[in-house]
Amino acid sequence: MTLDTLIVQFQNKNEIAFEQLYNMYAKSIHGIIYSIVRDEEIAEELVTDVFMKAWSNAESYSKEKGRFFTWLLNIARNTAIDKLRSKSFKNKKQNLQADFFVDILESRSNLNRETDSIGLSGFVKHLAKKCRDLIELLYFKGFTQKEASESLDIPIGTIKTRNRNCIIELRNILDV
Amino acid sequence: MSDMNIKEYIASGILELYVAGTLTPEQNKEVYTAMKAHPEILTEVLQIEAAIMKLSGEVSPLSSNIDFQSIRNELRNPEDLDGAYKSTTNWIKYSGWAAAIIMAGGLMWTVSQMNELNEELKTVEITKDILEQQIENANTDLVEANKLISVLRDRNIISVPLTGQTVYPSAFATVYWDQNNESIYLDAQGLPEPPEGMVYQVWSLKLNPLSPTSLGVIDDFTEDENKIFSIANANASEAFGITLEPEGGSESPTLEQLYTLGVVETAP
């Protein structure tokens, strides 16, 4: 079964297709949300929200507009950021720090080096600082090229090629 | 696009931004058209996506995948019916509610009848989709395409979708099992190119207890254009799996490198 077919079935409200797509993407979506809200349980609830939103708005997705994963990513970031801004969340998390995904990986690999399955501690060391920042902003935070260029203080024309090189580096490290 | 232009297009970095979702709608459409026309562009996008998925998956502190159960619950009880009205007895109000509930019940019955019909229609559509997709994939090689269509049209062919596993969640493949001729056709276009020195190995599995039988390795994965492989299978398979193994294959499957897996659905 191809991904396209699965998505069509999903859009036709087929729950089996829904479950398969969920199994493919839920963990990544959880990672993205967790990097924003930094609370495992809230992140898990939000993953449910994200997929329910995707389910009820399934017809608004079209493959001509972009990858299905990218579409989910977008919903996930928006949902997580909405939660961050909500009152209940602010009350719960007084001292939330805008930590980067690398900090999450780093702290975990310090805690438990043995179970670090793909050598993420090594990964953190090997990926250049400028790459971590850029990947964080573009993929985890959903910044536009313009916002990223302003935030990192680099010319907007540099974003595209630098990001390409960073993703190549990431792919080498992750062996994808 | 010429070969040179395809390389330049990939090197420009536009595909990485495509996956990030920062392109304009026009650019997205352009990338989509380019992906459809040039498989190497599609492959590049899939790999970029796989890298981001793997990275974000690693950031998640959950040790395993999240259970679908919470979604299932949401689907069953979308919204709790809130008893928002006050408890003053007002029979007119209640009879109004009763009438509404009876009407809603009638409506729901009609809707469920309609859903059933729609469901049947969908099954036909999905079958049609799968056929179209397979034909499209094979149209580069007319002989292969014709063979494939004859396989797909055969009523006795069992189609088994194999879905991506932890090591490479976006991988997928389909097995078309021709039990009469004791052979399978494996559509492996959804698998990434194996790394140097590694090959995919196809397994027939019995489930209880789990016992794998090797159906062989795919030596010519990279060279094969349409990624459809014909393999002999005389086993009473209950599932099929594909693992990544060192060249020459392994005695038993390396489960950490299980790329795709699918269970054979028994006929009702």
CSV table of C-alpha atoms in Angstrom, one decimal:
chain,number,residue,atom,x,y,z
A,1,MET,CA,0.0,0.0,0.0
A,2,THR,CA,1.5,3.3,-1.0
A,3,LEU,CA,1.5,6.3,1.3
A,4,ASP,CA,-0.7,8.2,-1.2
A,5,THR,CA,-3.3,5.4,-1.1
A,6,LEU,CA,-3.2,5.4,2.7
A,7,ILE,CA,-3.8,9.1,2.8
A,8,VAL,CA,-6.7,8.9,0.4
A,9,GLN,CA,-8.3,6.2,2.6
A,10,PHE,CA,-7.6,8.4,5.7
A,11,GLN,CA,-9.4,11.2,3.9
A,12,ASN,CA,-12.3,8.9,3.3
A,13,LYS,CA,-12.5,8.3,7.1
A,14,ASN,CA,-11.0,4.9,7.1
A,15,GLU,CA,-9.9,4.3,10.7
A,16,ILE,CA,-7.4,1.5,9.8
A,17,ALA,CA,-5.6,3.9,7.5
A,18,PHE,CA,-5.8,6.5,10.3
A,19,GLU,CA,-4.1,4.1,12.7
A,20,GLN,CA,-1.4,3.3,10.2
A,21,LEU,CA,-0.6,6.9,9.6
A,22,TYR,CA,-0.6,7.5,13.3
A,23,ASN,CA,1.9,4.7,13.9
A,24,MET,CA,4.1,6.2,11.3
A,25,TYR,CA,4.1,9.8,12.6
A,26,ALA,CA,3.0,9.9,16.2
A,27,LYS,CA,6.5,9.6,17.8
A,28,SER,CA,8.0,12.3,15.6
A,29,ILE,CA,5.1,14.6,16.2
A,30,HIS,CA,5.5,13.9,19.9
A,31,GLY,CA,9.1,14.9,19.7
A,32,ILE,CA,8.3,18.2,18.0
A,33,ILE,CA,5.6,19.1,20.5
A,34,TYR,CA,7.8,18.0,23.4
A,35,SER,CA,10.6,20.2,22.3
A,36,ILE,CA,8.1,23.1,22.6
A,37,VAL,CA,6.1,22.3,25.7
A,38,ARG,CA,8.7,20.3,27.6
A,39,ASP,CA,6.2,18.2,29.4
A,40,GLU,CA,5.8,14.6,28.4
A,41,GLU,CA,2.2,14.2,29.5
A,42,ILE,CA,0.9,17.4,27.9
A,43,ALA,CA,2.8,16.6,24.8
A,44,GLU,CA,1.0,13.2,24.6
A,45,GLU,CA,-2.4,14.9,25.0
A,46,LEU,CA,-1.5,17.4,22.3
A,47,VAL,CA,-0.5,14.6,20.0
A,48,THR,CA,-4.0,13.3,20.3
A,49,ASP,CA,-5.3,16.8,19.6
A,50,VAL,CA,-3.1,17.1,16.5
A,51,PHE,CA,-4.2,13.9,15.0
A,52,MET,CA,-7.9,14.6,15.8
A,53,LYS,CA,-7.5,18.0,14.1
A,54,ALA,CA,-5.9,16.2,11.1
A,55,TRP,CA,-8.8,13.7,11.1
A,56,SER,CA,-11.6,16.2,11.1
A,57,ASN,CA,-9.8,18.5,8.6
A,58,ALA,CA,-8.5,15.7,6.4
A,59,GLU,CA,-10.1,17.0,3.3
A,60,SER,CA,-8.1,20.2,3.5
A,61,TYR,CA,-4.9,18.3,2.9
A,62,SER,CA,-3.8,17.8,-0.7
A,63,LYS,CA,-0.6,16.3,-1.8
A,64,GLU,CA,0.0,19.0,-4.4
A,65,LYS,CA,0.4,21.4,-1.5
A,66,GLY,CA,3.1,19.6,0.3
A,67,ARG,CA,4.1,16.4,2.2
A,68,PHE,CA,1.6,14.9,4.6
A,69,PHE,CA,4.3,14.9,7.3
A,70,THR,CA,4.9,18.6,6.7
A,71,TRP,CA,1.2,19.2,7.0
A,72,LEU,CA,1.1,17.4,10.4
A,73,LEU,CA,4.3,19.2,11.5
A,74,ASN,CA,2.5,22.5,10.9
A,75,ILE,CA,-0.6,21.5,12.9
A,76,ALA,CA,1.7,20.2,15.7
A,77,ARG,CA,3.7,23.4,16.0
A,78,ASN,CA,0.6,25.6,16.0
A,79,THR,CA,-1.1,23.4,18.6
A,80,ALA,CA,1.9,23.4,20.8
A,81,ILE,CA,2.4,27.1,20.6
A,82,ASP,CA,-1.3,27.7,21.3
A,83,LYS,CA,-0.9,25.6,24.4
A,84,LEU,CA,2.2,27.5,25.5
A,85,ARG,CA,0.3,30.8,25.3
A,86,SER,CA,-2.8,29.4,27.1
A,87,LYS,CA,-3.4,30.5,30.7
A,88,SER,CA,-3.6,27.1,32.2
A,89,PHE,CA,-0.2,26.2,30.8
A,90,LYS,CA,1.4,29.5,32.0
A,91,ASN,CA,0.1,28.8,35.5
A,92,LYS,CA,1.5,25.3,35.5
A,93,LYS,CA,4.9,26.1,34.0
A,94,GLN,CA,6.2,29.2,35.6
A,95,ASN,CA,9.8,28.8,34.6
A,96,LEU,CA,9.7,27.3,31.2
A,97,GLN,CA,12.9,27.8,29.3
A,98,ALA,CA,13.1,27.9,25.6
A,99,ASP,CA,15.4,24.9,25.4
A,100,PHE,CA,16.5,23.6,22.1
A,101,PHE,CA,16.1,20.0,20.9
A,102,VAL,CA,19.8,19.5,21.3
A,103,ASP,CA,19.6,20.3,25.0
A,104,ILE,CA,16.9,17.6,25.3
A,105,LEU,CA,19.1,15.1,23.5
A,106,GLU,CA,22.2,16.1,25.4
A,107,SER,CA,20.7,15.9,28.8
A,108,ARG,CA,19.2,12.5,28.0
A,109,SER,CA,22.5,11.1,26.7
A,110,ASN,CA,24.2,12.3,29.8
A,111,LEU,CA,21.7,10.5,31.9
A,112,ASN,CA,21.8,7.2,30.1
A,113,ARG,CA,24.7,6.7,27.7
A,114,GLU,CA,24.2,3.0,27.3
A,115,THR,CA,20.7,3.1,25.9
A,116,ASP,CA,21.6,5.9,23.6
A,117,SER,CA,20.6,3.9,20.6
A,118,ILE,CA,21.9,5.8,17.7
A,119,GLY,CA,24.7,7.6,19.5
A,120,LEU,CA,23.0,10.9,20.0
A,121,SER,CA,25.6,12.2,22.4
A,122,GLY,CA,28.0,11.9,19.5
A,123,PHE,CA,25.4,13.4,17.2
A,124,VAL,CA,25.1,16.5,19.4
A,125,LYS,CA,28.9,17.0,19.3
A,126,HIS,CA,29.2,16.5,15.6
A,127,LEU,CA,26.5,18.8,14.4
A,128,ALA,CA,27.8,22.3,14.1
A,129,LYS,CA,26.2,24.9,16.4
A,130,LYS,CA,25.0,26.9,13.5
A,131,CYS,CA,23.2,23.8,12.1
A,132,ARG,CA,21.5,23.0,15.4
A,133,ASP,CA,20.2,26.5,15.6
A,134,LEU,CA,19.0,26.5,12.0
A,135,ILE,CA,17.3,23.1,12.2
A,136,GLU,CA,15.7,24.1,15.5
A,137,LEU,CA,14.1,27.2,14.0
A,138,LEU,CA,13.1,25.8,10.6
A,139,TYR,CA,11.8,22.4,11.6
A,140,PHE,CA,11.0,22.5,15.3
A,141,LYS,CA,9.8,26.1,15.7
A,142,GLY,CA,8.4,26.6,12.2
A,143,PHE,CA,10.2,29.8,11.5
A,144,THR,CA,10.0,31.3,8.0
A,145,GLN,CA,13.3,31.8,6.1
A,146,LYS,CA,13.0,35.6,6.9
A,147,GLU,CA,12.3,35.0,10.6
A,148,ALA,CA,15.2,32.6,10.8
A,149,SER,CA,17.6,35.0,9.0
A,150,GLU,CA,16.6,37.8,11.4
A,151,SER,CA,16.9,35.6,14.5
A,152,LEU,CA,20.3,34.2,13.6
A,153,ASP,CA,21.4,37.5,12.0
A,154,ILE,CA,22.5,35.9,8.7
A,155,PRO,CA,21.5,37.0,5.2
A,156,ILE,CA,18.3,35.5,4.0
A,157,GLY,CA,20.0,34.2,0.9
A,158,THR,CA,22.3,32.1,3.0
A,159,ILE,CA,19.5,30.2,4.8
A,160,LYS,CA,18.7,27.9,1.9
A,161,THR,CA,22.2,26.6,1.2
A,162,ARG,CA,23.3,26.5,4.8
A,163,ASN,CA,20.2,24.5,5.7
A,164,ARG,CA,20.9,22.1,2.8
A,165,ASN,CA,24.5,21.5,4.1
A,166,CYS,CA,23.2,21.1,7.6
A,167,ILE,CA,20.6,18.5,6.6
A,168,ILE,CA,23.3,16.6,4.6
A,169,GLU,CA,25.4,16.6,7.7
A,170,LEU,CA,22.4,15.4,9.7
A,171,ARG,CA,21.7,12.7,7.2
A,172,ASN,CA,25.2,11.5,7.4
A,173,ILE,CA,25.1,11.3,11.2
A,174,LEU,CA,21.7,9.6,11.2
A,175,ASP,CA,22.6,7.4,8.2
A,176,VAL,CA,19.5,8.3,6.2
B,1,MET,CA,14.6,19.2,-16.7
B,2,SER,CA,18.0,17.7,-17.8
B,3,ASP,CA,20.1,15.5,-15.6
B,4,MET,CA,22.3,18.5,-14.9
B,5,ASN,CA,19.4,20.7,-13.9
B,6,ILE,CA,18.0,18.0,-11.6
B,7,LYS,CA,21.3,17.9,-9.8
B,8,GLU,CA,21.3,21.7,-9.5
B,9,TYR,CA,17.7,21.7,-8.4
B,10,ILE,CA,18.4,19.2,-5.6
B,11,ALA,CA,21.6,21.1,-4.6
B,12,SER,CA,19.7,24.4,-4.4
B,13,GLY,CA,18.3,23.4,-1.0
B,14,ILE,CA,14.7,24.0,-2.0
B,15,LEU,CA,13.7,20.4,-1.1
B,16,GLU,CA,14.9,20.8,2.5
B,17,LEU,CA,12.7,23.9,2.8
B,18,TYR,CA,9.8,22.0,1.2
B,19,VAL,CA,9.9,19.5,4.0
B,20,ALA,CA,10.2,22.3,6.6
B,21,GLY,CA,7.0,23.8,5.0
B,22,THR,CA,8.5,27.3,4.5
B,23,LEU,CA,7.9,27.6,0.8
B,24,THR,CA,5.1,29.5,-0.9
B,25,PRO,CA,2.1,27.6,-2.3
B,26,GLU,CA,3.4,28.2,-5.9
B,27,GLN,CA,6.8,26.8,-4.9
B,28,ASN,CA,5.2,23.8,-3.2
B,29,LYS,CA,3.3,23.0,-6.4
B,30,GLU,CA,6.5,23.4,-8.4
B,31,VAL,CA,8.3,20.9,-6.2
B,32,TYR,CA,5.4,18.5,-6.4
B,33,THR,CA,5.5,18.6,-10.2
B,34,ALA,CA,9.3,18.1,-10.2
B,35,MET,CA,8.9,15.1,-7.8
B,36,LYS,CA,6.4,13.4,-10.1
B,37,ALA,CA,8.5,13.9,-13.1
B,38,HIS,CA,11.9,12.9,-11.6
B,39,PRO,CA,12.1,9.9,-9.2
B,40,GLU,CA,15.5,11.1,-7.9
B,41,ILE,CA,13.9,14.3,-6.6
B,42,LEU,CA,11.2,12.3,-4.9
B,43,THR,CA,13.9,10.0,-3.3
B,44,GLU,CA,15.8,13.1,-2.1
B,45,VAL,CA,12.6,14.5,-0.5
B,46,LEU,CA,11.8,11.1,1.2
B,47,GLN,CA,15.3,11.0,2.7
B,48,ILE,CA,15.2,14.5,4.0
B,49,GLU,CA,11.8,13.7,5.5
B,50,ALA,CA,13.1,10.5,7.0
B,51,ALA,CA,16.0,12.4,8.6
B,52,ILE,CA,13.7,15.0,10.2
B,53,MET,CA,11.3,12.3,11.3
B,54,LYS,CA,14.2,10.3,12.9
B,55,LEU,CA,15.6,13.3,14.6
B,56,SER,CA,12.2,14.5,16.0
B,57,GLY,CA,11.4,10.9,17.0
B,58,GLU,CA,14.6,10.8,19.0
B,59,VAL,CA,13.7,14.0,20.8
B,60,SER,CA,10.5,12.4,22.1
B,61,PRO,CA,11.2,10.9,25.5
B,62,LEU,CA,8.8,8.1,24.9
B,63,SER,CA,10.5,4.7,24.7
B,64,SER,CA,8.0,3.2,22.3
B,65,ASN,CA,5.4,4.5,19.9
B,66,ILE,CA,2.3,6.1,21.3
B,67,ASP,CA,-0.7,3.9,21.5
B,68,PHE,CA,-3.6,4.6,19.2
B,69,GLN,CA,-6.0,3.9,22.0
B,70,SER,CA,-6.5,7.6,23.0
B,71,ILE,CA,-7.4,8.4,19.5
B,72,ARG,CA,-9.8,5.4,19.4
B,73,ASN,CA,-11.5,6.8,22.5
B,74,GLU,CA,-11.9,10.2,21.0
B,75,LEU,CA,-13.4,8.7,17.9
B,76,ARG,CA,-15.9,6.8,20.0
B,77,ASN,CA,-17.0,9.6,22.3
B,78,PRO,CA,-16.3,12.8,20.5
B,79,GLU,CA,-17.8,15.2,23.0
B,80,ASP,CA,-19.4,14.4,26.3
B,81,LEU,CA,-23.1,15.4,26.3
B,82,ASP,CA,-23.2,18.2,28.8
B,83,GLY,CA,-26.2,18.4,31.0
B,84,ALA,CA,-26.1,22.1,31.1
B,85,TYR,CA,-29.8,22.8,31.8
B,86,LYS,CA,-31.2,23.3,35.3
B,87,SER,CA,-33.0,20.6,37.2
B,88,THR,CA,-36.3,22.5,37.4
B,89,THR,CA,-39.0,20.1,36.3
B,90,ASN,CA,-40.5,21.4,33.1
B,91,TRP,CA,-42.3,18.7,31.2
B,92,ILE,CA,-42.7,20.9,28.1
B,93,LYS,CA,-38.9,21.2,27.9
B,94,TYR,CA,-38.5,17.5,28.4
B,95,SER,CA,-41.0,16.6,25.7
B,96,GLY,CA,-39.2,18.9,23.4
B,97,TRP,CA,-36.0,17.1,24.2
B,98,ALA,CA,-37.7,13.7,23.7
B,99,ALA,CA,-39.0,14.8,20.3
B,100,ALA,CA,-35.6,16.0,19.4
B,101,ILE,CA,-34.0,12.8,20.5
B,102,ILE,CA,-36.5,10.7,18.5
B,103,MET,CA,-35.8,12.8,15.4
B,104,ALA,CA,-32.1,12.6,15.9
B,105,GLY,CA,-32.4,8.9,16.2
B,106,GLY,CA,-34.3,8.7,12.9
B,107,LEU,CA,-31.7,10.9,11.3
B,108,MET,CA,-28.8,8.9,12.7
B,109,TRP,CA,-30.4,5.7,11.3
B,110,THR,CA,-30.6,7.3,7.8
B,111,VAL,CA,-27.0,8.5,8.1
B,112,SER,CA,-25.8,5.1,9.1
B,113,GLN,CA,-27.6,3.5,6.1
B,114,MET,CA,-25.9,6.1,3.9
B,115,ASN,CA,-22.5,5.4,5.5
B,116,GLU,CA,-22.8,1.8,4.8
B,117,LEU,CA,-23.4,2.5,1.1
B,118,ASN,CA,-20.5,5.0,1.1
B,119,GLU,CA,-18.3,2.4,2.7
B,120,GLU,CA,-19.0,-0.1,-0.1
B,121,LEU,CA,-18.3,2.6,-2.7
B,122,LYS,CA,-15.0,3.5,-1.0
B,123,THR,CA,-13.8,-0.1,-1.1
B,124,VAL,CA,-14.3,-0.1,-4.8
B,125,GLU,CA,-12.5,3.2,-5.1
B,126,ILE,CA,-9.6,2.1,-3.0
B,127,THR,CA,-9.2,-1.1,-5.1
B,128,LYS,CA,-9.2,1.2,-8.2
B,129,ASP,CA,-6.6,3.5,-6.6
B,130,ILE,CA,-4.3,0.6,-5.9
B,131,LEU,CA,-4.5,-0.6,-9.5
B,132,GLU,CA,-3.9,2.8,-10.9
B,133,GLN,CA,-0.9,3.4,-8.7
B,134,GLN,CA,0.7,0.1,-9.6
B,135,ILE,CA,0.1,0.7,-13.3
B,136,GLU,CA,1.7,4.1,-13.0
B,137,ASN,CA,4.7,2.8,-11.2
B,138,ALA,CA,5.4,0.2,-13.9
B,139,ASN,CA,4.7,2.2,-17.0
B,140,THR,CA,8.4,2.7,-17.7
B,141,ASP,CA,8.7,-1.0,-18.6
B,142,LEU,CA,5.8,-2.1,-20.8
B,143,VAL,CA,6.5,-5.9,-20.4
B,144,GLU,CA,6.7,-5.6,-16.6
B,145,ALA,CA,3.6,-3.4,-16.6
B,146,ASN,CA,1.6,-5.9,-18.6
B,147,LYS,CA,2.7,-8.7,-16.3
B,148,LEU,CA,1.8,-6.7,-13.3
B,149,ILE,CA,-1.7,-5.9,-14.6
B,150,SER,CA,-2.4,-9.5,-15.2
B,151,VAL,CA,-1.2,-10.3,-11.7
B,152,LEU,CA,-3.4,-7.5,-10.2
B,153,ARG,CA,-6.4,-8.6,-12.1
B,154,ASP,CA,-6.2,-12.2,-11.0
B,155,ARG,CA,-8.8,-12.9,-8.3
B,156,ASN,CA,-6.5,-15.4,-6.7
B,157,ILE,CA,-3.8,-12.9,-5.9
B,158,ILE,CA,-3.6,-11.9,-2.2
B,159,SER,CA,-2.3,-8.4,-1.7
B,160,VAL,CA,-0.4,-7.8,1.5
B,161,PRO,CA,0.7,-4.3,2.4
B,162,LEU,CA,3.9,-4.1,4.4
B,163,THR,CA,4.2,-1.0,6.5
B,164,GLY,CA,7.4,0.8,7.8
B,165,GLN,CA,8.8,-0.2,11.1
B,166,THR,CA,10.8,1.7,13.8
B,167,VAL,CA,14.1,1.7,11.9
B,168,TYR,CA,12.6,3.5,8.9
B,169,PRO,CA,9.0,4.4,9.5
B,170,SER,CA,8.3,5.9,6.1
B,171,ALA,CA,9.3,2.7,4.3
B,172,PHE,CA,6.6,0.6,2.7
B,173,ALA,CA,6.2,-2.3,0.3
B,174,THR,CA,3.5,-4.5,-1.1
B,175,VAL,CA,3.5,-8.3,-1.7
B,176,TYR,CA,1.2,-9.8,-4.3
B,177,TRP,CA,1.0,-13.4,-3.5
B,178,ASP,CA,0.0,-15.8,-6.2
B,179,GLN,CA,-0.6,-19.0,-4.3
B,180,ASN,CA,-1.5,-21.1,-7.3
B,181,ASN,CA,1.9,-20.5,-8.9
B,182,GLU,CA,3.7,-20.4,-5.6
B,183,SER,CA,5.3,-17.0,-6.2
B,184,ILE,CA,5.1,-13.5,-4.9
B,185,TYR,CA,5.6,-10.2,-6.6
B,186,LEU,CA,7.2,-7.7,-4.3
B,187,ASP,CA,6.7,-4.0,-5.0
B,188,ALA,CA,9.6,-2.4,-3.1
B,189,GLN,CA,9.6,1.1,-4.5
B,190,GLY,CA,8.9,2.5,-1.1
B,191,LEU,CA,12.2,1.2,0.4
B,192,PRO,CA,15.3,3.4,0.5
B,193,GLU,CA,18.4,2.4,-1.4
B,194,PRO,CA,20.3,-0.1,0.8
B,195,PRO,CA,23.7,1.2,2.0
B,196,GLU,CA,27.0,-0.2,0.5
B,197,GLY,CA,27.6,-3.9,1.4
B,198,MET,CA,24.0,-4.4,2.6
B,199,VAL,CA,21.0,-6.1,0.9
B,200,TYR,CA,17.3,-6.5,1.6
B,201,GLN,CA,16.2,-10.0,2.5
B,202,VAL,CA,12.6,-11.1,2.2
B,203,TRP,CA,11.1,-13.4,4.8
B,204,SER,CA,8.0,-15.5,4.9
B,205,LEU,CA,6.8,-15.7,8.5
B,206,LYS,CA,4.7,-18.1,10.5
B,207,LEU,CA,3.3,-16.3,13.5
B,208,ASN,CA,2.6,-18.8,16.3
B,209,PRO,CA,5.3,-19.5,17.1
B,210,LEU,CA,7.2,-16.8,15.2
B,211,SER,CA,9.3,-18.7,12.6
B,212,PRO,CA,10.9,-17.0,9.6
B,213,THR,CA,11.8,-18.6,6.3
B,214,SER,CA,14.1,-16.7,4.0
B,215,LEU,CA,12.7,-16.2,0.5
B,216,GLY,CA,16.0,-14.8,-0.6
B,217,VAL,CA,17.9,-11.5,-0.9
B,218,ILE,CA,17.3,-8.8,-3.4
B,219,ASP,CA,20.8,-8.4,-5.0
B,220,ASP,CA,19.7,-6.1,-7.8
B,221,PHE,CA,17.7,-3.6,-5.8
B,222,THR,CA,19.7,-0.5,-7.0
B,223,GLU,CA,19.8,-1.6,-10.6
B,224,ASP,CA,16.2,-2.6,-10.9
B,225,GLU,CA,14.2,0.2,-12.5
B,226,ASN,CA,10.6,-0.4,-11.3
B,227,LYS,CA,11.6,-2.1,-8.0
B,228,ILE,CA,9.2,-5.0,-8.6
B,229,PHE,CA,10.6,-8.4,-7.9
B,230,SER,CA,9.3,-11.8,-8.6
B,231,ILE,CA,10.2,-14.4,-5.9
B,232,ALA,CA,9.2,-18.0,-5.5
B,233,ASN,CA,7.2,-18.8,-2.3
B,234,ALA,CA,5.9,-22.3,-1.6
B,235,ASN,CA,5.4,-21.5,2.1
B,236,ALA,CA,2.0,-21.2,3.9
B,237,SER,CA,3.0,-17.6,4.8
B,238,GLU,CA,1.1,-15.8,7.6
B,239,ALA,CA,3.1,-12.6,7.2
B,240,PHE,CA,5.9,-11.1,5.2
B,241,GLY,CA,8.8,-9.0,6.4
B,242,ILE,CA,11.8,-7.3,4.8
B,243,THR,CA,15.1,-6.8,6.8
B,244,LEU,CA,18.4,-5.2,5.9
B,245,GLU,CA,21.2,-7.8,6.0
B,246,PRO,CA,24.9,-8.0,5.1
B,247,GLU,CA,25.6,-9.0,1.5
B,248,GLY,CA,24.7,-12.6,0.9
B,249,GLY,CA,21.9,-12.5,3.4
B,250,SER,CA,21.6,-14.0,6.9
B,251,GLU,CA,20.4,-17.3,8.4
B,252,SER,CA,17.8,-15.5,10.5
B,253,PRO,CA,16.4,-12.0,10.3
B,254,THR,CA,18.1,-9.1,12.1
B,255,LEU,CA,15.0,-7.7,13.8
B,256,GLU,CA,16.7,-4.4,14.6
B,257,GLN,CA,16.9,-3.9,10.9
B,258,LEU,CA,13.3,-4.8,10.1
B,259,TYR,CA,12.2,-2.3,7.5
B,260,THR,CA,8.7,-3.4,6.7
B,261,LEU,CA,6.2,-6.0,7.9
B,262,GLY,CA,2.7,-7.0,6.9
B,263,VAL,CA,0.3,-9.7,8.0
B,264,VAL,CA,-1.6,-11.8,5.5
B,265,GLU,CA,-5.3,-11.2,6.0
B,266,THR,CA,-7.2,-14.4,5.8
B,267,ALA,CA,-10.3,-14.5,3.7
B,268,PRO,CA,-13.6,-14.0,5.6
